[in-house]
């Protein structure tokens, strides 16, 4: 019975503390932040799990992916660099009977599709990124590609149990990722407005894209180059 009430009580306390803290900031208002938060919650805890479900070969339902993703995000918040999130998702996939290499490949594929969706979103919206960050992102993508080719050549059977997604499935995952990035933009606009300021959406998009690319550098969650 206590466990049933622990989650809603914890959420109520967190929300109360957040609103109380913002009310004490001069010229700040929690209402714009809350308006921006609502679409982000849908993007984070609905769109992202649906992307994972569309790419997954675990054969589980959408509800299973929604629950497992929410669990992973909670664990990720309590772990450095958010690494606990992917580890938990791989653990949950292993419970379905999936092999370890296949579980690792599925988590990596979901992250990769998310990164592609971010890149397409920023480029399509015309956001300007610093050339140094673009070069860093391109270098990382090249390293990952070379690593994949080496693994495919040296250990061809390692990822045999995890077939590559069909182009239609891949395209669907990228579109879902772009939708999630759009909800993040809504959250940023609401947060800036909550502080009593205004920033042009395209300028904010450039800052957002640069911060996402900077996120490739490791750091403690909440104190990373991205933040």
Short mmCIF file of C-alpha atoms in Angstrom, two decimals:
data_model
loop_
_atom_site.label_atom_id
_atom_site.label_comp_id
_atom_site.label_asym_id
_atom_site.label_seq_id
_atom_site.Cartn_x
_atom_site.Cartn_y
_atom_site.Cartn_z
CA UNK A 1 0.00 0.00 0.00
CA UNK A 2 2.86 2.38 0.80
CA UNK A 3 4.48 1.68 -2.57
CA UNK A 4 1.23 2.58 -4.34
CA UNK A 5 1.25 6.06 -2.84
CA UNK A 6 5.02 6.66 -2.92
CA UNK A 7 5.14 7.67 -6.61
CA UNK A 8 2.25 10.20 -6.61
CA UNK A 9 3.47 11.68 -3.31
CA UNK A 10 7.00 12.03 -4.70
CA UNK A 11 5.70 13.69 -7.88
CA UNK A 12 3.53 16.08 -5.88
CA UNK A 13 6.45 17.08 -3.66
CA UNK A 14 8.75 17.62 -6.66
CA UNK A 15 6.13 19.75 -8.45
CA UNK A 16 5.41 21.79 -5.34
CA UNK A 17 9.09 22.48 -4.70
CA UNK A 18 9.64 23.46 -8.35
CA UNK A 19 6.73 25.90 -8.41
CA UNK A 20 7.73 27.35 -5.01
CA UNK A 21 11.32 27.83 -6.18
CA UNK A 22 10.27 29.57 -9.39
CA UNK A 23 7.89 31.86 -7.52
CA UNK A 24 10.87 33.13 -5.52
CA UNK A 25 12.84 34.08 -8.66
CA UNK A 26 12.34 37.79 -9.53
CA UNK A 27 10.16 38.39 -12.61
CA UNK A 28 9.69 34.63 -13.12
CA UNK A 29 6.39 32.86 -13.77
CA UNK A 30 5.82 29.11 -13.66
CA UNK A 31 2.87 29.13 -16.11
CA UNK A 32 4.87 29.48 -19.38
CA UNK A 33 7.28 26.80 -18.15
CA UNK A 34 4.39 24.47 -17.39
CA UNK A 35 2.87 25.06 -20.83
CA UNK A 36 6.21 24.23 -22.44
CA UNK A 37 6.66 21.21 -20.16
CA UNK A 38 3.45 19.46 -21.19
CA UNK A 39 4.41 18.70 -24.84
CA UNK A 40 7.92 17.71 -23.73
CA UNK A 41 6.48 15.11 -21.34
CA UNK A 42 4.55 13.63 -24.26
CA UNK A 43 7.66 13.70 -26.43
CA UNK A 44 9.93 12.17 -23.79
CA UNK A 45 7.67 9.49 -22.39
CA UNK A 46 5.47 8.69 -25.39
CA UNK A 47 7.27 9.53 -28.63
CA UNK A 48 10.69 8.18 -27.57
CA UNK A 49 9.29 4.82 -26.38
CA UNK A 50 7.24 4.56 -29.58
CA UNK A 51 10.41 5.10 -31.62
CA UNK A 52 12.12 2.36 -29.66
CA UNK A 53 9.11 0.07 -30.18
CA UNK A 54 9.13 0.66 -33.94
CA UNK A 55 12.83 -0.29 -34.13
CA UNK A 56 12.73 -3.14 -31.64
CA UNK A 57 12.80 -6.85 -32.49
CA UNK A 58 11.88 -7.88 -28.93
CA UNK A 59 8.28 -8.51 -29.92
CA UNK A 60 6.88 -6.64 -26.90
CA UNK A 61 3.85 -4.37 -26.78
CA UNK A 62 3.86 -0.59 -26.85
CA UNK A 63 2.82 -0.57 -23.19
CA UNK A 64 5.88 -2.65 -22.28
CA UNK A 65 8.17 -0.19 -24.06
CA UNK A 66 6.45 2.80 -22.43
CA UNK A 67 6.98 1.31 -18.98
CA UNK A 68 10.55 0.12 -19.57
CA UNK A 69 11.55 3.50 -21.03
CA UNK A 70 10.08 5.42 -18.08
CA UNK A 71 11.95 3.12 -15.68
CA UNK A 72 15.19 3.65 -17.59
CA UNK A 73 14.85 7.44 -17.51
CA UNK A 74 14.33 7.39 -13.75
CA UNK A 75 17.47 5.29 -13.29
CA UNK A 76 19.34 7.49 -15.78
CA UNK A 77 18.66 10.60 -13.70
CA UNK A 78 20.41 8.95 -10.76
CA UNK A 79 23.48 7.83 -12.73
CA UNK A 80 26.49 9.74 -14.15
CA UNK A 81 26.11 10.80 -17.79
CA UNK A 82 22.67 9.16 -17.83
CA UNK A 83 24.33 5.81 -18.64
CA UNK A 84 21.99 3.91 -16.34
CA UNK A 85 19.12 4.47 -18.76
CA UNK A 86 20.63 2.40 -21.56
CA UNK A 87 21.91 -0.23 -19.13
CA UNK A 88 18.41 -0.70 -17.74
CA UNK A 89 16.87 -0.94 -21.18
CA UNK A 90 19.42 -3.60 -22.13
CA UNK A 91 18.63 -5.44 -18.89
CA UNK A 92 14.92 -5.40 -19.70
CA UNK A 93 15.62 -6.67 -23.21
CA UNK A 94 17.73 -9.50 -21.79
CA UNK A 95 14.72 -10.51 -19.67
CA UNK A 96 12.78 -11.11 -22.87
CA UNK A 97 15.34 -13.71 -23.94
CA UNK A 98 17.37 -11.41 -26.18
CA UNK A 99 21.12 -12.01 -26.30
CA UNK A 100 23.50 -9.44 -24.83
CA UNK A 101 25.02 -8.36 -28.21
CA UNK A 102 21.53 -7.97 -29.67
CA UNK A 103 20.35 -5.90 -26.68
CA UNK A 104 23.42 -3.66 -26.93
CA UNK A 105 22.87 -3.22 -30.67
CA UNK A 106 19.20 -2.35 -30.19
CA UNK A 107 19.93 0.34 -27.59
CA UNK A 108 22.70 1.76 -29.80
CA UNK A 109 20.41 1.74 -32.85
CA UNK A 110 17.73 3.66 -30.98
CA UNK A 111 20.30 6.27 -29.92
CA UNK A 112 21.66 6.51 -33.46
CA UNK A 113 18.22 7.07 -34.97
CA UNK A 114 17.57 9.72 -32.33
CA UNK A 115 20.82 11.49 -33.28
CA UNK A 116 19.91 11.35 -36.97
CA UNK A 117 16.50 12.83 -36.20
CA UNK A 118 18.15 15.65 -34.24
CA UNK A 119 20.53 16.42 -37.11
CA UNK A 120 17.76 16.44 -39.70
CA UNK A 121 15.58 18.64 -37.47
CA UNK A 122 18.30 21.25 -36.91
CA UNK A 123 19.36 21.32 -40.57
CA UNK A 124 15.80 21.40 -41.91
CA UNK A 125 14.85 24.27 -39.62
CA UNK A 126 17.82 26.35 -40.73
CA UNK A 127 19.54 26.56 -37.36
CA UNK A 128 23.18 27.66 -37.58
CA UNK A 129 25.74 25.57 -35.72
CA UNK A 130 29.37 26.47 -35.01
CA UNK A 131 31.69 24.78 -37.58
CA UNK A 132 33.81 23.27 -34.78
CA UNK A 133 30.82 21.43 -33.37
CA UNK A 134 29.77 20.20 -36.80
CA UNK A 135 33.27 18.85 -37.36
CA UNK A 136 33.19 17.15 -33.95
CA UNK A 137 29.84 15.56 -34.69
CA UNK A 138 31.02 14.44 -38.14
CA UNK A 139 34.20 12.98 -36.64
CA UNK A 140 32.20 11.04 -34.06
CA UNK A 141 29.85 9.70 -36.72
CA UNK A 142 32.85 8.59 -38.80
CA UNK A 143 34.39 6.80 -35.79
CA UNK A 144 31.12 4.99 -35.08
CA UNK A 145 30.80 3.99 -38.73
CA UNK A 146 34.35 2.64 -38.84
CA UNK A 147 33.81 0.78 -35.58
CA UNK A 148 30.68 -0.82 -37.00
CA UNK A 149 32.51 -1.88 -40.15
CA UNK A 150 35.35 -3.39 -38.11
CA UNK A 151 32.92 -5.34 -35.91
CA UNK A 152 31.03 -6.53 -38.99
CA UNK A 153 34.25 -7.79 -40.60
CA UNK A 154 36.01 -9.21 -37.52
CA UNK A 155 32.93 -10.62 -35.76
CA UNK A 156 30.28 -11.12 -38.45
CA UNK A 157 28.11 -13.30 -36.19
CA UNK A 158 28.07 -10.88 -33.27
CA UNK A 159 25.07 -8.88 -34.48
CA UNK A 160 23.51 -11.60 -36.60
CA UNK A 161 20.54 -11.90 -34.22
CA UNK A 162 19.76 -8.19 -34.65
CA UNK A 163 18.75 -7.52 -38.27
CA UNK A 164 18.95 -3.99 -39.59
CA UNK A 165 15.63 -2.12 -39.76
CA UNK A 166 13.86 -1.73 -43.07
CA UNK A 167 14.09 1.73 -44.71
CA UNK A 168 10.41 2.39 -43.92
CA UNK A 169 10.95 1.59 -40.24
CA UNK A 170 14.10 3.72 -40.16
CA UNK A 171 12.26 6.65 -41.74
CA UNK A 172 9.47 6.31 -39.18
CA UNK A 173 11.98 6.41 -36.35
CA UNK A 174 13.61 9.55 -37.74
CA UNK A 175 10.23 11.31 -38.09
CA UNK A 176 9.35 10.42 -34.49
CA UNK A 177 12.75 11.76 -33.38
CA UNK A 178 12.10 15.05 -35.17
CA UNK A 179 8.75 15.30 -33.39
CA UNK A 180 10.51 14.84 -30.07
CA UNK A 181 13.02 17.59 -30.89
CA UNK A 182 10.08 19.88 -31.65
CA UNK A 183 8.70 19.28 -28.13
CA UNK A 184 12.12 20.19 -26.68
CA UNK A 185 11.97 23.48 -28.56
CA UNK A 186 8.56 24.11 -26.99
CA UNK A 187 10.03 23.44 -23.56
CA UNK A 188 12.94 25.85 -24.19
CA UNK A 189 10.65 28.61 -25.43
CA UNK A 190 8.40 28.17 -22.39
CA UNK A 191 11.39 28.19 -20.02
CA UNK A 192 12.82 31.38 -21.52
CA UNK A 193 9.39 33.03 -21.35
CA UNK A 194 9.06 31.93 -17.72
CA UNK A 195 12.17 33.98 -16.92
CA UNK A 196 10.54 37.07 -18.40
CA UNK A 197 12.68 37.03 -21.55
CA UNK A 198 12.15 36.46 -25.26
CA UNK A 199 14.50 34.88 -27.80
CA UNK A 200 13.92 34.51 -31.53
CA UNK A 201 13.04 30.83 -32.23
CA UNK A 202 15.78 30.47 -34.87
CA UNK A 203 18.42 31.86 -32.52
CA UNK A 204 17.18 29.54 -29.79
CA UNK A 205 17.33 26.67 -32.26
CA UNK A 206 20.99 27.41 -32.93
CA UNK A 207 21.76 27.33 -29.20
CA UNK A 208 19.76 24.13 -28.84
CA UNK A 209 21.55 22.43 -31.73
CA UNK A 210 24.95 23.49 -30.45
CA UNK A 211 24.18 22.18 -26.97
CA UNK A 212 23.02 18.84 -28.37
CA UNK A 213 26.19 18.43 -30.41
CA UNK A 214 28.27 19.44 -27.38
CA UNK A 215 26.55 16.61 -25.55
CA UNK A 216 28.81 14.11 -27.36
CA UNK A 217 31.49 15.04 -24.80
CA UNK A 218 31.20 13.02 -21.58
CA UNK A 219 30.18 14.63 -18.32
CA UNK A 220 28.12 14.17 -15.19
CA UNK A 221 24.39 14.49 -15.83
CA UNK A 222 23.37 18.03 -14.93
CA UNK A 223 26.94 19.34 -15.22
CA UNK A 224 27.89 18.32 -18.73
CA UNK A 225 29.20 20.38 -21.70
CA UNK A 226 25.65 20.20 -23.07
CA UNK A 227 24.20 21.90 -19.99
#
